[in-house]
PDB file of C-alpha atoms in Angstrom:
ATOM      1  CA  MET A   1      -8.611   8.003  -5.370  1.00  0.00           C
ATOM      2  CA  LYS A   2      -5.761   5.833  -4.700  1.00  0.00           C
ATOM      3  CA  LEU A   3      -8.426   2.654  -4.625  1.00  0.00           C
ATOM      4  CA  LEU A   4      -9.285   3.862  -8.255  1.00  0.00           C
ATOM      5  CA  LEU A   5      -5.089   4.256  -8.560  1.00  0.00           C
ATOM      6  CA  LEU A   6      -4.962   0.985  -6.600  1.00  0.00           C
ATOM      7  CA  LEU A   7      -6.915  -0.670  -9.505  1.00  0.00           C
ATOM      8  CA  LEU A   8      -5.932   0.583 -12.078  1.00  0.00           C
ATOM      9  CA  VAL A   9      -2.350  -1.198 -11.747  1.00  0.00           C
ATOM     10  CA  MET A  10      -4.306  -3.770 -10.662  1.00  0.00           C
ATOM     11  CA  MET A  11      -6.033  -4.084 -13.628  1.00  0.00           C
ATOM     12  CA  SER A  12      -3.022  -3.151 -15.211  1.00  0.00           C
ATOM     13  CA  ILE A  13      -1.197  -5.938 -14.159  1.00  0.00           C
ATOM     14  CA  GLU A  14      -4.431  -9.107 -14.873  1.00  0.00           C
ATOM     15  CA  PHE A  15      -3.970  -7.484 -18.176  1.00  0.00           C
ATOM     16  CA  GLY A  16      -0.722  -8.213 -18.574  1.00  0.00           C
ATOM     17  CA  ILE A  17      -0.547 -11.839 -16.610  1.00  0.00           C
ATOM     18  CA  TRP A  18      -3.139 -12.280 -19.497  1.00  0.00           C
ATOM     19  CA  MET A  19      -0.887 -11.510 -22.536  1.00  0.00           C
ATOM     20  CA  HIS A  20       2.198 -12.905 -21.191  1.00  0.00           C
ATOM     21  CA  ALA A  21       0.089 -16.394 -21.179  1.00  0.00           C
ATOM     22  CA  ARG A  22      -1.216 -16.272 -24.605  1.00  0.00           C
ATOM     23  CA  HIS A  23       1.815 -15.927 -26.445  1.00  0.00           C
ATOM     24  CA  VAL A  24       3.049 -17.976 -24.060  1.00  0.00           C
ATOM     25  CA  ALA A  25       0.322 -20.518 -26.264  1.00  0.00           C
ATOM     26  CA  GLN A  26       0.239 -18.841 -29.174  1.00  0.00           C
ATOM     27  CA  ALA A  27       4.375 -19.631 -29.550  1.00  0.00           C
ATOM     28  CA  ALA A  28       3.819 -23.533 -27.901  1.00  0.00           C
ATOM     29  CA  ALA A  29       1.486 -23.842 -31.017  1.00  0.00           C
ATOM     30  CA  ASP A  30       3.975 -21.854 -33.359  1.00  0.00           C
ATOM     31  CA  ASP A  31       6.540 -24.921 -32.043  1.00  0.00           C
ATOM     32  CA  GLY A  32       4.365 -27.711 -32.260  1.00  0.00           C
ATOM     33  CA  LEU A  33       2.466 -26.747 -36.178  1.00  0.00           C
ATOM     34  CA  ALA A  34       6.221 -26.139 -37.195  1.00  0.00           C
ATOM     35  CA  GLN A  35       7.273 -29.728 -35.972  1.00  0.00           C
ATOM     36  CA  VAL A  36       3.821 -31.079 -37.792  1.00  0.00           C
ATOM     37  CA  ALA A  37       4.001 -29.111 -40.823  1.00  0.00           C
ATOM     38  CA  GLN A  38       8.375 -30.155 -41.878  1.00  0.00           C
ATOM     39  CA  LEU A  39       8.591 -33.285 -44.122  1.00  0.00           C
ATOM     40  CA  GLY A  40       8.765 -36.786 -42.421  1.00  0.00           C
ATOM     41  CA  GLY A  41       6.644 -34.499 -39.761  1.00  0.00           C
ATOM     42  CA  THR A  42       3.866 -36.285 -37.116  1.00  0.00           C
ATOM     43  CA  GLN A  43       1.156 -35.191 -34.885  1.00  0.00           C
ATOM     44  CA  ALA A  44       2.774 -37.188 -31.925  1.00  0.00           C
ATOM     45  CA  GLY A  45       6.452 -34.828 -33.110  1.00  0.00           C
ATOM     46  CA  GLY A  46       4.289 -31.551 -33.196  1.00  0.00           C
ATOM     47  CA  GLN A  47       2.552 -32.189 -30.016  1.00  0.00           C
ATOM     48  CA  ALA A  48       5.920 -33.600 -27.699  1.00  0.00           C
ATOM     49  CA  GLU A  49       7.721 -30.226 -29.255  1.00  0.00           C
ATOM     50  CA  ALA A  50       4.481 -28.230 -28.325  1.00  0.00           C
ATOM     51  CA  GLN A  51       4.564 -29.449 -24.600  1.00  0.00           C
ATOM     52  CA  ALA A  52       8.069 -29.292 -24.329  1.00  0.00           C
ATOM     53  CA  SER A  53       7.792 -25.386 -25.870  1.00  0.00           C
ATOM     54  CA  LEU A  54       5.336 -25.187 -23.149  1.00  0.00           C
ATOM     55  CA  SER A  55       7.834 -26.630 -20.378  1.00  0.00           C
ATOM     56  CA  ARG A  56      10.601 -24.017 -21.701  1.00  0.00           C
ATOM     57  CA  LEU A  57       8.917 -21.496 -21.573  1.00  0.00           C
ATOM     58  CA  ALA A  58       6.502 -21.445 -18.892  1.00  0.00           C
ATOM     59  CA  GLY A  59       7.825 -23.480 -16.345  1.00  0.00           C
ATOM     60  CA  SER A  60       5.170 -23.424 -13.518  1.00  0.00           C
ATOM     61  CA  MET A  61       2.576 -20.669 -14.630  1.00  0.00           C
ATOM     62  CA  PHE A  62      -0.445 -22.310 -15.490  1.00  0.00           C
ATOM     63  CA  SER A  63      -2.829 -23.678 -13.623  1.00  0.00           C
ATOM     64  CA  GLY A  64      -3.915 -27.486 -14.190  1.00  0.00           C
ATOM     65  CA  ALA A  65      -2.613 -29.160 -16.890  1.00  0.00           C
ATOM     66  CA  PRO A  66      -2.689 -27.586 -20.580  1.00  0.00           C
ATOM     67  CA  SER A  67      -4.001 -28.978 -23.823  1.00  0.00           C
ATOM     68  CA  VAL A  68      -2.331 -30.286 -26.431  1.00  0.00           C
ATOM     69  CA  VAL A  69      -3.126 -31.025 -30.054  1.00  0.00           C
ATOM     70  CA  ALA A  70      -1.635 -31.737 -33.252  1.00  0.00           C
ATOM     71  CA  THR A  71      -2.613 -33.233 -36.822  1.00  0.00           C
ATOM     72  CA  ARG A  72      -1.933 -33.718 -39.851  1.00  0.00           C
ATOM     73  CA  ASP A  73      -2.694 -35.217 -43.658  1.00  0.00           C
ATOM     74  CA  ASP A  74      -1.860 -35.541 -46.372  1.00  0.00           C
ATOM     75  CA  ALA A  75      -2.364 -31.402 -47.185  1.00  0.00           C
ATOM     76  CA  THR A  76      -3.074 -29.179 -44.556  1.00  0.00           C
ATOM     77  CA  GLY A  77      -1.383 -29.379 -40.388  1.00  0.00           C
ATOM     78  CA  THR A  78      -2.485 -27.982 -36.993  1.00  0.00           C
ATOM     79  CA  ALA A  79      -1.571 -27.356 -33.579  1.00  0.00           C
ATOM     80  CA  SER A  80      -3.744 -25.434 -31.191  1.00  0.00           C
ATOM     81  CA  VAL A  81      -2.925 -26.106 -27.271  1.00  0.00           C
ATOM     82  CA  THR A  82      -5.306 -24.781 -24.802  1.00  0.00           C
ATOM     83  CA  ILE A  83      -4.027 -22.478 -21.341  1.00  0.00           C
ATOM     84  CA  ASP A  84      -5.909 -21.908 -17.988  1.00  0.00           C
ATOM     85  CA  ALA A  85      -4.358 -18.608 -16.540  1.00  0.00           C
ATOM     86  CA  THR A  86      -5.092 -17.730 -13.196  1.00  0.00           C
ATOM     87  CA  VAL A  87      -5.585 -14.547 -12.705  1.00  0.00           C
ATOM     88  CA  VAL A  88      -5.345 -12.661  -9.808  1.00  0.00           C
ATOM     89  CA  TRP A  89      -7.787 -10.348  -8.968  1.00  0.00           C
ATOM     90  CA  MET A  90     -11.160 -12.209  -9.814  1.00  0.00           C
ATOM     91  CA  ARG A  91      -9.704 -15.359  -8.908  1.00  0.00           C
ATOM     92  CA  ALA A  92     -11.245 -16.987 -11.897  1.00  0.00           C
ATOM     93  CA  ARG A  93      -9.983 -19.620 -14.192  1.00  0.00           C
ATOM     94  CA  GLU A  94      -9.520 -17.942 -17.659  1.00  0.00           C
ATOM     95  CA  PRO A  95      -8.494 -20.668 -20.676  1.00  0.00           C
ATOM     96  CA  LEU A  96      -6.377 -19.163 -23.146  1.00  0.00           C
ATOM     97  CA  VAL A  97      -6.279 -20.696 -27.260  1.00  0.00           C
TER      98      VAL A  97
END
């Protein structure tokens, strides 16, 4: 019974880490997209803003270097952030987009 409770607690912690990493990546992508979408916004500006958001929100939380991509054309703009969150229980790396 104690082992089952410990497993449940560890899985809850894993889920919390995963959700936090996902929200940080989404917030950084949103910030990059806001920079790209504004009048006179550029791809480089969007990438820099997303990278700055990651540094501000996550610090050194993630393993490896995050991948930040921003694109813009005449009609649309996109920004995506991919990070690796190291999970505690399984000791595996899980990419988040």
